[in-house]
């Protein structure tokens, strides 16, 4: 089992990566928590596959386990679910000696993390991500959040977990579309890092190649993100680089209203921001196509869906990266050479307008 250690100003914790890690979960949890109550927060998709093995492992290690299940999907990142989960913790008499274990994808991790961060001003949190997207992205770094009608992740906190346990075996139950979605975030990280990490992507020529390569891809992504988080826990500087592709991606995800998954929207964002900066003479023209080739190899979308630029700009006005009336964009000079560029909010309509001169997709992808 590979261990990546994260040390920030607020917390030190380990990220454990290994096939079969779920079977060792009880012993791993005992390394950071004394036996007590554990709320396993999961969703309706993950529960049938992994809830019982996790409960069995935790009970064998001496923990009292409560399974709290939410509906699968982004809609669960809501005030209503936060209230429901916190009410269940309170009724079960959870104290600061007890903890929350997030078992699922990014939605579960964000929601359960926010609940752990706010109940009694903070109780123990362990992340056990079961989707590729969550394993390489949202489970590492301490971001927790819920959504508002005006945008994603607008209410949240930075709250580091006590432990992250990543078992690549959980990816075997994912549909191909969700594997590809997580790969979109891997391409983002690899493009930011370049070098050997970018080279790891070259053999991935279709979605079926992701699973056997997953342990190496996960380890490389997590090591990179851990390094960024340790340097900039609260996204004041270098951590902003992780938003590459997200300025456009988050807006498209919200406006697509369920037609685009997060990693799909980010994939479009990666390509389109690279095209946009090329149009403004700040990035090489061929870079967007280099990134697009890696994404389209696994079936990820790269073209803008048929959503009006005015709608996208309106959502961008709620972007968390706006400081002093300017929105900070992340782009690449070349693979492995990221840069930050602030653009005044007042100039956003004209700044993004060139993208809408390019061909668009009539609709977002359908489930497959």
Phi, psi and omega in degrees: 000131181273138178242128173243121183266137178242127177232116177244182179293338184254341188196147167242134180206165182250145171251116181259125182236121179183142175296136182082010183297330180299327180292341179256010190300318181302312180294323179294317180295323179296342178287342182237340181235142168283146179306131180191209179272139176231127173263111176272107179267123181218183178235177187291341175278318186277326185311311183295335184273317195232351182299312185294314176302323179291316178300315181299316181295318181290319179295322178296335179269004174097011181267148171270125191244133172239127178260121180245115188250132178246160176298140177292142176122158183303332183298343179283348175278070189223162176300323183298318180288324176301312181298317182296315182293317180295322177298320179293322176296317181295317181294333178271005177061042174293141177239183179290351175274353182257180185208167178246131176245117181272115182242099181161201180273200186296324179298312179297317180298316179295314182293308181297322178297319179293321177297314179298323182290332187254334179292123182054031181063019173125118173234177185300147181222131172233134178258125174235082185286138183245355175253156179297321180301313180291324182294325183262351188227280196288338182282346184247128174118345171086009176280129174231148184189161166233168184262160168240164178302334183273351180171167180278143168058034183276346175237121182182192180205162169270118184214104185286141178285169173274339184192146171235128179240118183244118179245105180301341178298334180293343180288344182294339180264002179279141171292159184303323182297322180285329173297313180297322180302312179297326179297331176303318178290328177295317177300320177303309181298316182296322178294325178290324185274315184074202174057223183297326180297312179299324180295332178299337184278340189300323179285352182276095184254353172201173187295333181291342181279350183290315188300310180294335180271354189304313182304317180290319180294319178297312182300317180294318180294315182293319179299318178295312182294321178299319178299317180295315182297319180295330179278334187206078187298321190253023171060047176264346183209259188301328183296340177300337180300331180293350178274008176307125181085348187274337181299311175283319185301312180299319180296315180296319180300315180294315185285338179286345174050054175096349180283337179241132171280164185304309182295330176292316178296320178295321178302314176299317181298320180300314182288316185289324177292326177292321176294319182299314181289333173293319179297328179273005176077020184250356180215153179293141185297327185284346185297317181300320181288328176298315179290318181300324181297320180291324181284314182292339178301330180253011176089011179284145178287151179228349180264154176295136171287170183283073178235132185295144180300326181297322178294318180296315180297321180299318178292323180300335179294345177258009183294136182291348182272008177279123176224132178053046176061026175225141178261123181275121178259151174248131177217175182242136166286323179196169175302126181088005182229078181279155177219159175250141180219112175282135177237124179306137182303322181297338182265359185301316181303314180288327183294316183271347185308321182303332181297328184279006171271352183267161177299146177240164172276142180293323180211163176288171182292153176260166178299142177214000000 
